[in-house]
Structures are given as C-alpha cells and as structure tokens.
C-alpha cells in the first residue's frame, strides 16, 4: 500500500496486512494526492503529484514516478 498524503513530504510503502513500513523516500514537496499506478507486462510504475501548498507547506508543480523491479 502506497501513501503520500503527509505533511512531511514522504512517500511510503506499507505491508497492507501487517502495517510494517517497507520503503520510503522524500518528495520535493508534500504529495497531498493519491498515487497512481501503471502495471505493464514488464514493469510497475507509481506516480504521485508532489504539489504541496497546503497547511503552509512548500509548493511544487512536480510529478514523481518510480519504477518497481
């Protein structure tokens, strides 16, 4: 499960059964958005809008994409 809707600008992956943190990274600004997923024959990509600007946080106009192995 991927979550980016946090004020600390982190994008995190959790095990949906246990809640254990599996991975995290820092975005250019908070990603107050639901990540999108594209899964093709050879890859899976997660994309999140890191727009920030809410609750006094840094603003950005960046989309960040990650390819999973």
Short mmCIF file of N, CA and C in Angstrom, two decimals:
data_model
loop_
_atom_site.label_atom_id
_atom_site.label_comp_id
_atom_site.label_asym_id
_atom_site.label_seq_id
_atom_site.Cartn_x
_atom_site.Cartn_y
_atom_site.Cartn_z
N UNK A 1 0.85 -1.15 0.00
CA UNK A 1 0.00 0.00 0.00
C UNK A 1 0.91 1.23 0.00
N UNK A 2 0.65 2.18 -0.91
CA UNK A 2 1.45 3.38 -1.04
C UNK A 2 0.68 4.59 -0.52
N UNK A 3 1.34 5.43 0.26
CA UNK A 3 0.73 6.63 0.83
C UNK A 3 1.69 7.80 0.68
N UNK A 4 1.17 8.92 0.16
CA UNK A 4 1.99 10.13 0.02
C UNK A 4 1.33 11.33 0.67
N UNK A 5 0.15 11.17 1.22
CA UNK A 5 -0.62 12.29 1.75
C UNK A 5 -0.19 12.66 3.17
N UNK A 6 1.05 13.12 3.29
CA UNK A 6 1.57 13.52 4.59
C UNK A 6 2.28 14.86 4.48
N UNK A 7 2.25 15.65 5.54
CA UNK A 7 2.85 16.97 5.53
C UNK A 7 4.38 16.91 5.52
N UNK A 8 4.97 15.76 5.88
CA UNK A 8 6.44 15.66 5.93
C UNK A 8 7.08 15.36 4.57
N UNK A 9 6.31 15.37 3.49
CA UNK A 9 6.80 15.16 2.11
C UNK A 9 7.39 13.78 1.89
N UNK A 10 6.96 12.79 2.64
CA UNK A 10 7.43 11.41 2.46
C UNK A 10 6.44 10.64 1.59
N UNK A 11 6.95 9.72 0.82
CA UNK A 11 6.16 8.77 0.04
C UNK A 11 6.55 7.40 0.58
N UNK A 12 5.56 6.67 1.10
CA UNK A 12 5.86 5.43 1.82
C UNK A 12 5.07 4.25 1.26
N UNK A 13 5.68 3.07 1.43
CA UNK A 13 5.02 1.81 1.09
C UNK A 13 4.91 0.99 2.38
N UNK A 14 3.71 0.45 2.60
CA UNK A 14 3.45 -0.36 3.78
C UNK A 14 2.93 -1.74 3.36
N UNK A 15 3.21 -2.73 4.17
CA UNK A 15 2.61 -4.05 4.01
C UNK A 15 1.15 -3.92 4.44
N UNK A 16 0.22 -4.20 3.55
CA UNK A 16 -1.20 -3.99 3.86
C UNK A 16 -1.73 -4.94 4.93
N UNK A 17 -1.07 -6.06 5.15
CA UNK A 17 -1.52 -7.00 6.19
C UNK A 17 -0.99 -6.66 7.57
N UNK A 18 0.27 -6.23 7.63
CA UNK A 18 0.89 -6.00 8.94
C UNK A 18 1.04 -4.53 9.30
N UNK A 19 0.99 -3.64 8.29
CA UNK A 19 1.21 -2.22 8.53
C UNK A 19 2.68 -1.85 8.62
N UNK A 20 3.57 -2.81 8.43
CA UNK A 20 5.01 -2.58 8.53
C UNK A 20 5.49 -1.70 7.37
N UNK A 21 6.32 -0.71 7.69
CA UNK A 21 6.90 0.15 6.68
C UNK A 21 7.90 -0.65 5.85
N UNK A 22 7.72 -0.62 4.51
CA UNK A 22 8.59 -1.37 3.61
C UNK A 22 9.59 -0.47 2.89
N UNK A 23 9.22 0.79 2.64
CA UNK A 23 10.06 1.68 1.85
C UNK A 23 9.58 3.11 2.07
N UNK A 24 10.49 4.08 1.99
CA UNK A 24 10.09 5.48 1.99
C UNK A 24 11.13 6.33 1.28
N UNK A 25 10.67 7.45 0.77
CA UNK A 25 11.53 8.42 0.11
C UNK A 25 10.97 9.80 0.38
N UNK A 26 11.77 10.82 0.12
CA UNK A 26 11.32 12.20 0.31
C UNK A 26 10.99 12.82 -1.04
N UNK A 27 9.81 13.43 -1.13
CA UNK A 27 9.35 14.11 -2.33
C UNK A 27 9.81 15.57 -2.30
N UNK A 28 9.79 16.28 -3.46
CA UNK A 28 10.19 17.68 -3.48
C UNK A 28 9.26 18.59 -2.67
N UNK A 29 8.03 18.16 -2.47
CA UNK A 29 7.02 18.86 -1.67
C UNK A 29 6.01 17.79 -1.24
N UNK A 30 5.19 18.08 -0.24
CA UNK A 30 4.22 17.08 0.18
C UNK A 30 3.32 16.63 -0.98
N UNK A 31 3.00 15.36 -0.99
CA UNK A 31 2.15 14.79 -2.04
C UNK A 31 0.75 14.59 -1.53
N UNK A 32 0.00 15.66 -1.37
CA UNK A 32 -1.38 15.55 -0.89
C UNK A 32 -2.26 14.99 -2.00
N UNK A 33 -1.95 13.79 -2.43
CA UNK A 33 -2.65 13.18 -3.56
C UNK A 33 -2.57 11.66 -3.43
N UNK A 34 -3.47 10.98 -4.09
CA UNK A 34 -3.45 9.53 -4.14
C UNK A 34 -2.50 9.10 -5.26
N UNK A 35 -1.54 8.23 -4.98
CA UNK A 35 -0.63 7.76 -6.03
C UNK A 35 -1.39 7.00 -7.12
N UNK A 36 -0.93 7.13 -8.35
CA UNK A 36 -1.48 6.38 -9.48
C UNK A 36 -0.54 5.23 -9.79
N UNK A 37 -1.10 4.18 -10.38
CA UNK A 37 -0.30 3.00 -10.70
C UNK A 37 -0.52 2.61 -12.15
N UNK A 38 0.58 2.26 -12.83
CA UNK A 38 0.51 1.65 -14.15
C UNK A 38 1.27 0.34 -14.06
N UNK A 39 0.65 -0.73 -14.44
CA UNK A 39 1.32 -2.03 -14.43
C UNK A 39 1.28 -2.60 -15.85
N UNK A 40 2.44 -2.69 -16.46
CA UNK A 40 2.56 -3.26 -17.79
C UNK A 40 3.11 -4.67 -17.70
N UNK A 41 3.43 -5.24 -18.83
CA UNK A 41 3.93 -6.61 -18.87
C UNK A 41 5.27 -6.76 -18.16
N UNK A 42 6.11 -5.73 -18.17
CA UNK A 42 7.45 -5.87 -17.62
C UNK A 42 7.73 -4.91 -16.46
N UNK A 43 6.82 -4.01 -16.14
CA UNK A 43 7.13 -3.04 -15.11
C UNK A 43 5.88 -2.57 -14.38
N UNK A 44 6.11 -2.00 -13.23
CA UNK A 44 5.05 -1.35 -12.47
C UNK A 44 5.56 0.03 -12.09
N UNK A 45 4.76 1.04 -12.32
CA UNK A 45 5.16 2.41 -12.04
C UNK A 45 4.15 3.05 -11.10
N UNK A 46 4.67 3.74 -10.09
CA UNK A 46 3.84 4.51 -9.18
C UNK A 46 4.14 5.98 -9.45
N UNK A 47 3.11 6.79 -9.62
CA UNK A 47 3.26 8.21 -9.88
C UNK A 47 2.49 8.98 -8.83
N UNK A 48 3.09 10.05 -8.31
CA UNK A 48 2.40 10.88 -7.34
C UNK A 48 2.65 12.35 -7.67
N UNK A 49 1.63 13.17 -7.50
CA UNK A 49 1.78 14.61 -7.66
C UNK A 49 2.30 15.19 -6.35
N UNK A 50 3.46 15.82 -6.40
CA UNK A 50 4.04 16.45 -5.22
C UNK A 50 3.81 17.94 -5.32
N UNK A 51 2.58 18.35 -5.11
CA UNK A 51 2.20 19.75 -5.29
C UNK A 51 2.33 20.61 -4.05
N UNK A 52 2.20 19.97 -2.88
CA UNK A 52 2.31 20.71 -1.63
C UNK A 52 1.34 21.87 -1.58
N UNK A 53 1.76 22.96 -0.88
CA UNK A 53 0.97 24.18 -0.83
C UNK A 53 -0.13 24.21 0.20
N UNK A 54 -0.43 23.11 0.84
CA UNK A 54 -1.49 23.08 1.86
C UNK A 54 -0.86 23.15 3.24
N UNK A 55 -1.61 23.70 4.18
CA UNK A 55 -1.19 23.75 5.58
C UNK A 55 0.16 24.43 5.75
N UNK A 56 0.45 25.41 4.89
CA UNK A 56 1.70 26.15 4.98
C UNK A 56 2.92 25.43 4.45
N UNK A 57 2.73 24.31 3.74
CA UNK A 57 3.88 23.55 3.23
C UNK A 57 4.39 24.13 1.92
N UNK A 58 5.60 23.76 1.57
CA UNK A 58 6.25 24.18 0.32
C UNK A 58 5.38 23.78 -0.88
N UNK A 59 5.31 24.65 -1.88
CA UNK A 59 4.57 24.35 -3.11
C UNK A 59 5.51 23.84 -4.19
N UNK A 60 4.96 23.05 -5.09
CA UNK A 60 5.72 22.50 -6.20
C UNK A 60 4.76 22.16 -7.32
N UNK A 61 5.28 21.95 -8.51
CA UNK A 61 4.45 21.51 -9.64
C UNK A 61 5.04 20.23 -10.24
N UNK A 62 5.52 19.37 -9.36
CA UNK A 62 6.27 18.19 -9.77
C UNK A 62 5.44 16.91 -9.70
N UNK A 63 5.59 16.07 -10.70
CA UNK A 63 5.09 14.69 -10.66
C UNK A 63 6.30 13.79 -10.55
N UNK A 64 6.25 12.84 -9.64
CA UNK A 64 7.37 11.93 -9.42
C UNK A 64 6.92 10.51 -9.76
N UNK A 65 7.73 9.79 -10.55
CA UNK A 65 7.40 8.43 -10.94
C UNK A 65 8.50 7.49 -10.47
N UNK A 66 8.10 6.32 -10.01
CA UNK A 66 9.02 5.29 -9.56
C UNK A 66 8.70 4.00 -10.28
N UNK A 67 9.72 3.34 -10.78
CA UNK A 67 9.55 2.03 -11.41
C UNK A 67 9.99 0.97 -10.42
N UNK A 68 9.17 -0.04 -10.26
CA UNK A 68 9.48 -1.12 -9.34
C UNK A 68 10.11 -2.28 -10.11
N UNK A 69 11.03 -3.00 -9.48
CA UNK A 69 11.68 -4.11 -10.17
C UNK A 69 10.71 -5.23 -10.50
#
